[in-house]
Coordinates of N, CA and C in Angstrom, one line a residue:
X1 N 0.8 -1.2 0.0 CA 0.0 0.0 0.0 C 0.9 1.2 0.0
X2 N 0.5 2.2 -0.9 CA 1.0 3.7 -0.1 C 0.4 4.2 0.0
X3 N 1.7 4.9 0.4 CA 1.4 6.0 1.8 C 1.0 7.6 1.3
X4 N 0.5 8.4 1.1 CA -0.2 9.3 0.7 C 0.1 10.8 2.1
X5 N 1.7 11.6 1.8 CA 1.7 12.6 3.3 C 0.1 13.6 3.2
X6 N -0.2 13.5 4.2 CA -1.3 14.2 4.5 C -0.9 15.9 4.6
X7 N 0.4 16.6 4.3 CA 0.4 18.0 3.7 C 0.3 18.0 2.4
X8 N 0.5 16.9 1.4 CA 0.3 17.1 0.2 C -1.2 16.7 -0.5
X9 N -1.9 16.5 0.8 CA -3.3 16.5 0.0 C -4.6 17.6 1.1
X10 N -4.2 17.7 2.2 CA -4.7 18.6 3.4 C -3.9 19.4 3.7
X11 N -3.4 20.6 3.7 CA -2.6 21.3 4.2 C -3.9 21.7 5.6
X12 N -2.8 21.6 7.0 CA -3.9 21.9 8.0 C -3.6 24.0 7.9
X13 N -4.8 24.2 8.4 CA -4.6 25.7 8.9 C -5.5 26.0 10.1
X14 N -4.9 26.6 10.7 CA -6.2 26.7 12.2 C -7.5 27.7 11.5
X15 N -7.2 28.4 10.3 CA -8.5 28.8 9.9 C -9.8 28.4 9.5
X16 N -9.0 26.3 9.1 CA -10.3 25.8 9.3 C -11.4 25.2 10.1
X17 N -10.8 25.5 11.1 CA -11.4 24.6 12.6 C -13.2 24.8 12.6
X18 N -13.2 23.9 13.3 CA -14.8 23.9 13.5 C -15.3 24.9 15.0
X19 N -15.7 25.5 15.3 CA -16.7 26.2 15.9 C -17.0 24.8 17.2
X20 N -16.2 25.8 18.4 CA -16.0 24.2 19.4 C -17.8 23.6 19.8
X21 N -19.0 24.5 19.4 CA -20.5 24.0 20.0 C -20.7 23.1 18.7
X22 N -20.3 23.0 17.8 CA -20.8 21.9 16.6 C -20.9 20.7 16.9
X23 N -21.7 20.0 16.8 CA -22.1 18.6 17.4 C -21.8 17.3 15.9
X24 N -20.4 16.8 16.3 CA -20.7 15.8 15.2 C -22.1 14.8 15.1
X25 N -22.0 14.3 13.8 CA -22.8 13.3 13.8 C -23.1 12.0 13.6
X26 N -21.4 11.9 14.1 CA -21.0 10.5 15.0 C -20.5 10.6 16.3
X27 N -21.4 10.3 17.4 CA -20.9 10.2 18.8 C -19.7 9.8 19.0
X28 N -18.5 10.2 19.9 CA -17.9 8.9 20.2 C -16.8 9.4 21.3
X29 N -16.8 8.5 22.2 CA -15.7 8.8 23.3 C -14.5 8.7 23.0
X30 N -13.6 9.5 23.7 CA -11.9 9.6 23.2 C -11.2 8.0 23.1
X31 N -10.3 8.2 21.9 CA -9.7 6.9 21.9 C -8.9 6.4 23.0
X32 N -8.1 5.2 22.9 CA -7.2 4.9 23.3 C -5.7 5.7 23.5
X33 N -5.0 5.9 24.5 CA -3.7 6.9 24.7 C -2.7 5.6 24.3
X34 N -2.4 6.8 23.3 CA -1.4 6.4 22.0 C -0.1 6.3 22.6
X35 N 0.9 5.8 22.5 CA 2.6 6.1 23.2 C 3.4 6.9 22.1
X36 N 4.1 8.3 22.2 CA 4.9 8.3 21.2 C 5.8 7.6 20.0
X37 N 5.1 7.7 18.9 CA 6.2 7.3 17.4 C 5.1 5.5 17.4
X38 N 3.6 5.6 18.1 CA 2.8 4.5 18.1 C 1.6 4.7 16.6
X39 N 2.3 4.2 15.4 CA 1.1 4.7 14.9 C 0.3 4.2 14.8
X40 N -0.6 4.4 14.7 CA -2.5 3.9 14.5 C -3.5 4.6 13.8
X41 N -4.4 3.6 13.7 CA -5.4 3.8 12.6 C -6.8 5.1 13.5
X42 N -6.5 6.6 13.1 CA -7.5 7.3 13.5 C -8.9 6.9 13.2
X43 N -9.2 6.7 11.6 CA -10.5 7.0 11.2 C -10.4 6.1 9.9
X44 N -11.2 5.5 9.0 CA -11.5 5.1 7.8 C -12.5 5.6 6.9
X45 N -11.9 6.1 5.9 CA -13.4 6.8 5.3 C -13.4 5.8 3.7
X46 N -13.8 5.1 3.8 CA -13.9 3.8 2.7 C -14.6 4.3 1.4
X47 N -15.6 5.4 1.6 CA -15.8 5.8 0.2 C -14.7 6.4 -0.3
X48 N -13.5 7.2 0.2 CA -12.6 7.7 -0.2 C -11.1 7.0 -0.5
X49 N -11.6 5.5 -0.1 CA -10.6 4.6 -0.3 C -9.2 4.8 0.5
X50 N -9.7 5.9 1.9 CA -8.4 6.6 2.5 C -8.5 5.4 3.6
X51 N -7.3 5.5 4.6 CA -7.5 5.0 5.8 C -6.3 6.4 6.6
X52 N -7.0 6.9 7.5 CA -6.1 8.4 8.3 C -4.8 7.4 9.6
X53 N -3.7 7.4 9.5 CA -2.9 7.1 10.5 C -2.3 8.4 11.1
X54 N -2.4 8.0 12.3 CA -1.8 9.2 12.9 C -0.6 8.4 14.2
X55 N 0.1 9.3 14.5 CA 1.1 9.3 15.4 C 1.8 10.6 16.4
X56 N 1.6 10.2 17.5 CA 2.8 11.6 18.6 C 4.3 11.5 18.0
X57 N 4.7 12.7 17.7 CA 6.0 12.5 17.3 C 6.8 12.6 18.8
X58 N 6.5 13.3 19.8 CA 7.3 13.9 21.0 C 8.1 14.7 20.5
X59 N 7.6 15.6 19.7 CA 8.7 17.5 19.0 C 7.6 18.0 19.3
X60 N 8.3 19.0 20.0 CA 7.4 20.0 20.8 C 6.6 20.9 19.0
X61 N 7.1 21.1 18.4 CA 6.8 22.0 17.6 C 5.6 21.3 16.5
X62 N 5.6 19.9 16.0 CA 4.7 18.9 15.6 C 4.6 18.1 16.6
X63 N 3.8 18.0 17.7 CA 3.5 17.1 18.4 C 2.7 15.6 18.0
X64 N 2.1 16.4 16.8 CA 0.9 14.8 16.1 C 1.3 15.5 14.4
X65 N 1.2 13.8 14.3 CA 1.4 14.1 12.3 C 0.6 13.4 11.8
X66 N 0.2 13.3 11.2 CA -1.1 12.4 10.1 C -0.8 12.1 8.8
X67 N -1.1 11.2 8.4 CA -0.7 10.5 6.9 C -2.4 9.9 6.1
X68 N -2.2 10.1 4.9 CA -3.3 9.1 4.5 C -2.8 8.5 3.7
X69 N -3.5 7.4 3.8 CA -3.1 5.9 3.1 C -3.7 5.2 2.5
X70 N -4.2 5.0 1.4 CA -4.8 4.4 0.2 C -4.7 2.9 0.7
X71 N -6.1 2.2 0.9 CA -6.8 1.3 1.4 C -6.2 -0.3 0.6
X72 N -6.3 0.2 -0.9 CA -6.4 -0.6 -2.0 C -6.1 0.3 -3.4
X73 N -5.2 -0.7 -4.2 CA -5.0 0.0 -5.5 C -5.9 -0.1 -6.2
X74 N -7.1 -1.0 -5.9 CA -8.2 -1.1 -6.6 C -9.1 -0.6 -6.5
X75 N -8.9 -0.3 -5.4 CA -10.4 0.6 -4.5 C -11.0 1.9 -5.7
X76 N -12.1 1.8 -6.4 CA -12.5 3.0 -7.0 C -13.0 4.6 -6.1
X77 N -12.9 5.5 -5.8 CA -13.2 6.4 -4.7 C -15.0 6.5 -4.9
X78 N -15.4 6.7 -4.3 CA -17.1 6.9 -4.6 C -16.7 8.5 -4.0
X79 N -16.2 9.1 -3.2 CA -16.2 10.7 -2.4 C -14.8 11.2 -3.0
X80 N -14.5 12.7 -2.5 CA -12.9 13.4 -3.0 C -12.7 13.4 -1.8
X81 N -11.8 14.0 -1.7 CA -10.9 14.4 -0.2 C -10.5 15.8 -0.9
X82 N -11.4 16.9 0.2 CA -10.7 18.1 -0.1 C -9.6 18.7 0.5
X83 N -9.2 20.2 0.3 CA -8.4 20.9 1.6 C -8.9 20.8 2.4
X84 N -8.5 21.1 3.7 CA -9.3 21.7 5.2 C -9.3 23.2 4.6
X85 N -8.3 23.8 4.3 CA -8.4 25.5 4.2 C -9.5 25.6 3.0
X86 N -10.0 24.8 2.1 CA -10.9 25.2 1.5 C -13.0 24.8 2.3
X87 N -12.4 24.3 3.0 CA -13.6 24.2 4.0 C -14.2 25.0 4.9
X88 N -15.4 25.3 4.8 CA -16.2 26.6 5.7 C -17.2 25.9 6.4
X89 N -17.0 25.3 7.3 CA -17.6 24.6 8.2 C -19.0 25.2 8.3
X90 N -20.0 24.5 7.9 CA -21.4 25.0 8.1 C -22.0 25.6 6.8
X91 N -21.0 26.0 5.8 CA -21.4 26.5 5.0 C -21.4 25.3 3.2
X92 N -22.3 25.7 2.5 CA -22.1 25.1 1.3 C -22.4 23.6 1.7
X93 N -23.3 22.6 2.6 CA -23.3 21.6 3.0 C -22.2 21.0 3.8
X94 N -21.5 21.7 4.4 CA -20.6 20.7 5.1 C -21.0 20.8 6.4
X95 N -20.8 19.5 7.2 CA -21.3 19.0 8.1 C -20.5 18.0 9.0
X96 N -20.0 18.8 10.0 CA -19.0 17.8 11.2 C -19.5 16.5 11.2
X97 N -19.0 15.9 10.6 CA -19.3 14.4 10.6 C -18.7 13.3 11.6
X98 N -17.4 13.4 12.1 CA -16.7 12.9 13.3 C -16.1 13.8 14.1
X99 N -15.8 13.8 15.5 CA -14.5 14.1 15.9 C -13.4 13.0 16.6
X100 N -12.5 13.1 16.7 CA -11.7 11.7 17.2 C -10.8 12.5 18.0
X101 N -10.8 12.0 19.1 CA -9.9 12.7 20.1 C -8.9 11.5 20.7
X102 N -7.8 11.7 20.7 CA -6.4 10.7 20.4 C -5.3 11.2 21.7
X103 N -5.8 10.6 23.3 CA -4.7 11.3 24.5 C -3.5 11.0 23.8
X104 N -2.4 11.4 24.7 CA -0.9 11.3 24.4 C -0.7 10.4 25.8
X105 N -0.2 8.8 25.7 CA 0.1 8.5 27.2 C 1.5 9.6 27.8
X106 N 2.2 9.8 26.9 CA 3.0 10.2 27.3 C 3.5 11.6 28.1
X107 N 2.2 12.2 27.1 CA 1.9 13.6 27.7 C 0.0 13.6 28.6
X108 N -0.3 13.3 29.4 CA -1.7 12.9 29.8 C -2.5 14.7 29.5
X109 N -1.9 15.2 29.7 CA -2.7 16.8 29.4 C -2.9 17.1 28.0
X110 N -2.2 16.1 27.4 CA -2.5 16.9 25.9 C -3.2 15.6 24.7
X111 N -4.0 16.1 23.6 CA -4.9 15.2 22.6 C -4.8 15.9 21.5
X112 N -4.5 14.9 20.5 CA -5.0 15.2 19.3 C -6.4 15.2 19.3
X113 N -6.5 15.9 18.1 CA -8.4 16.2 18.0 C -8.5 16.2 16.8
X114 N -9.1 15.5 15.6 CA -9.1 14.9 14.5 C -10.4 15.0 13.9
X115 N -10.9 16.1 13.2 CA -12.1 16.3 13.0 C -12.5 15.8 11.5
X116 N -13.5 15.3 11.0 CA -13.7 15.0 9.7 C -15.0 15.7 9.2
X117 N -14.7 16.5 7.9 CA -16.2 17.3 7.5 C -16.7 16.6 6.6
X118 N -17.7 16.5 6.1 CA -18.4 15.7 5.2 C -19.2 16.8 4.6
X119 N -19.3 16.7 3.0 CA -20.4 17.1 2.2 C -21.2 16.4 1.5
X120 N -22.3 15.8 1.8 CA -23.0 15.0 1.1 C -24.0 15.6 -0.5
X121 N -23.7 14.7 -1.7 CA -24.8 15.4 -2.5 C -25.7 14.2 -2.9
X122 N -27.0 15.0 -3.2 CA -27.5 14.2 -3.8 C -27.8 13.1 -5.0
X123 N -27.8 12.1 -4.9 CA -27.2 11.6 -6.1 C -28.6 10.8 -6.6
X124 N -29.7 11.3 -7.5 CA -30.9 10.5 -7.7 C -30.0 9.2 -8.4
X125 N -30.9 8.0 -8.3 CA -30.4 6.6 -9.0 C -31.4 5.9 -9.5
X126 N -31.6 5.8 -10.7 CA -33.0 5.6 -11.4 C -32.7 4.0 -11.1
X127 N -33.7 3.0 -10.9 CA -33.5 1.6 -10.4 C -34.8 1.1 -12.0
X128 N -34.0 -0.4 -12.1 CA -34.7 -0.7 -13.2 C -36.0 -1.8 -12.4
X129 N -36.5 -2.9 -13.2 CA -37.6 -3.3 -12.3 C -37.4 -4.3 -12.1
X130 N -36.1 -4.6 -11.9 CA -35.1 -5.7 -10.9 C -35.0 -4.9 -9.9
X131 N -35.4 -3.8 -9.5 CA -34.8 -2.8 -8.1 C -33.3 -2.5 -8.3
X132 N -32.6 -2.8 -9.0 CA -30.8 -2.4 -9.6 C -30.9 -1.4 -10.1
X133 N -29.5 -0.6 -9.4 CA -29.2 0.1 -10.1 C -28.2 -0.3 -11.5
X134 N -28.1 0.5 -12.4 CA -27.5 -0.3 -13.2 C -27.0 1.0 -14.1
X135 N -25.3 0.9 -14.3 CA -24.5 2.5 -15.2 C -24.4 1.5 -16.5
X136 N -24.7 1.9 -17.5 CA -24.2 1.8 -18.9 C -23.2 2.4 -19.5
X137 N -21.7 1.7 -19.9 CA -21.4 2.6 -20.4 C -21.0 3.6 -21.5
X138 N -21.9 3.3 -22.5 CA -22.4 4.1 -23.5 C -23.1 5.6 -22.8
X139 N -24.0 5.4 -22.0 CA -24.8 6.1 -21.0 C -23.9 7.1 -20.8
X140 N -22.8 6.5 -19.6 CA -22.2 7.4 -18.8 C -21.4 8.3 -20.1
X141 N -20.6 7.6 -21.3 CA -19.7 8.3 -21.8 C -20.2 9.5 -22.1
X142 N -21.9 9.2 -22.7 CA -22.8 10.3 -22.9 C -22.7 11.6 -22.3
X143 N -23.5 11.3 -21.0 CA -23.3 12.2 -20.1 C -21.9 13.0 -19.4
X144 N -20.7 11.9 -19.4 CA -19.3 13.2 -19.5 C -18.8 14.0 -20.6
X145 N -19.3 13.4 -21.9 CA -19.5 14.3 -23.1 C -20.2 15.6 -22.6
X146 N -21.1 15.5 -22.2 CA -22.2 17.0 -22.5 C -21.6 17.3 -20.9
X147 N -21.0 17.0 -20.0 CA -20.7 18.1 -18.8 C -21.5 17.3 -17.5
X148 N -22.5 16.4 -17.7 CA -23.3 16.1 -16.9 C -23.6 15.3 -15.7
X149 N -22.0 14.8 -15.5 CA -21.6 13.9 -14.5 C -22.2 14.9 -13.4
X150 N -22.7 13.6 -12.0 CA -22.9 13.7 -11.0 C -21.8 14.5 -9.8
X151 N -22.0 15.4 -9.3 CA -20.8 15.6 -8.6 C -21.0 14.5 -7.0
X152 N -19.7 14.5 -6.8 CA -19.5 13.4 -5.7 C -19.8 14.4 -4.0
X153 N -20.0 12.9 -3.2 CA -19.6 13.7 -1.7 C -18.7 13.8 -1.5
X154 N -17.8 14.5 -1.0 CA -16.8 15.3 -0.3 C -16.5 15.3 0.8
X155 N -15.2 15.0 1.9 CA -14.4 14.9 2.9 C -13.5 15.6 2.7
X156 N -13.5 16.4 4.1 CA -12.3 16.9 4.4 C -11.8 16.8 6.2
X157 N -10.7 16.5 6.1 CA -10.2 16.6 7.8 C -9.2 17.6 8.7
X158 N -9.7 17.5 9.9 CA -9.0 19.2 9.9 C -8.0 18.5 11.1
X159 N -6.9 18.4 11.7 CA -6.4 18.2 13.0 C -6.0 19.4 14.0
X160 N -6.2 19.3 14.8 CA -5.3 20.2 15.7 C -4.8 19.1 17.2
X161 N -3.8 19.8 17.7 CA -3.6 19.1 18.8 C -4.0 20.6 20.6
X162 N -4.5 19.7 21.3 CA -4.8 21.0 22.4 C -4.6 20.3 24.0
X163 N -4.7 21.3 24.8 CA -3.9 20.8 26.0 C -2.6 21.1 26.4
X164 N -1.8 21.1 27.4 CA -0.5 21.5 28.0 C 0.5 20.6 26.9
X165 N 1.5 21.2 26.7 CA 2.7 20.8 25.9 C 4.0 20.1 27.3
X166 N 4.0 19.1 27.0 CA 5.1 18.2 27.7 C 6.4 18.9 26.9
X167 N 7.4 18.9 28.4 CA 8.7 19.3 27.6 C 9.2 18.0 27.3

């Protein structure tokens, strides 16, 4: 599998942060406390064929780094993965979809906090009277000829790390 650095496809910026009252809409209590240079699996977002690793580096200056990682070479994406900095949380359908919060054993005062946005579109799917959906691809070539492709759902993830900094 590769490995996919997570600045060359998210650049983080604290300008994209989410608004701390936004309520994802996936519940979930804080993970497991990670050990420095332990990496692990944050999040999976399978329509995007990503899987997010993250790790504590213990450098004060990047305390947590993130990577994404392409699931499968075969994996077709059904979603994109956008910037964070091109994300306006709340705005244009996006919608805090996770937060993941990641202690530091090493540092107990400090967490990554790993947010994932989601834009969902709608995608009508005309079903035949088998109840299948079913693409043609004569059909489809049609429709990317004239412009008319469907646009996809969209993810984007924002990290920050917060809490006291261990020397």
């Amino acid at each position: 599998m590769r490995s996919i650095p997570l600045l060359a496809l998210l650049p983080l910026a604290a300008g994209a942060q989410a608004p701390v009252a936004a309520q994802p809409e996936i519940q979930r209590p804080p993970g497991t406390a990670q050990a420095v240079g332990a990496v692990h699996t944050v999040r999976q977002i399978p329509e995007a064929c990503v899987r997010i690793e993250g790790r504590f580096t213990g450098q004060a200056d990047a305390p947590y780094a993130m990577q994404f990682v392409r699931t499968d070479a075969r994996c077709q994406p059904r979603a994109v993965l956008r910037e964070a900095t091109r994300v306006t949380p709340g705005e244009d359908g996006w919608r805090l979809n996770d937060r993941i919060r990641i202690p530091s054993v090493a540092c107990p005062g400090q967490q990554a906090v790993v947010e994932v946005w989601r834009r969902p579109v709608e995608q009508p799917l005309a079903r035949d009277g088998q109840g299948q959906v079913r693409v043609y691809l004569g059909e489809a070539r049609q429709q990317a000829d004239a412009g008319k492709l469907a646009s996809l759902p969209a993810f984007a993830v924002d990290m920050r790390v917060q809490g006291t900094p261990c020397r």
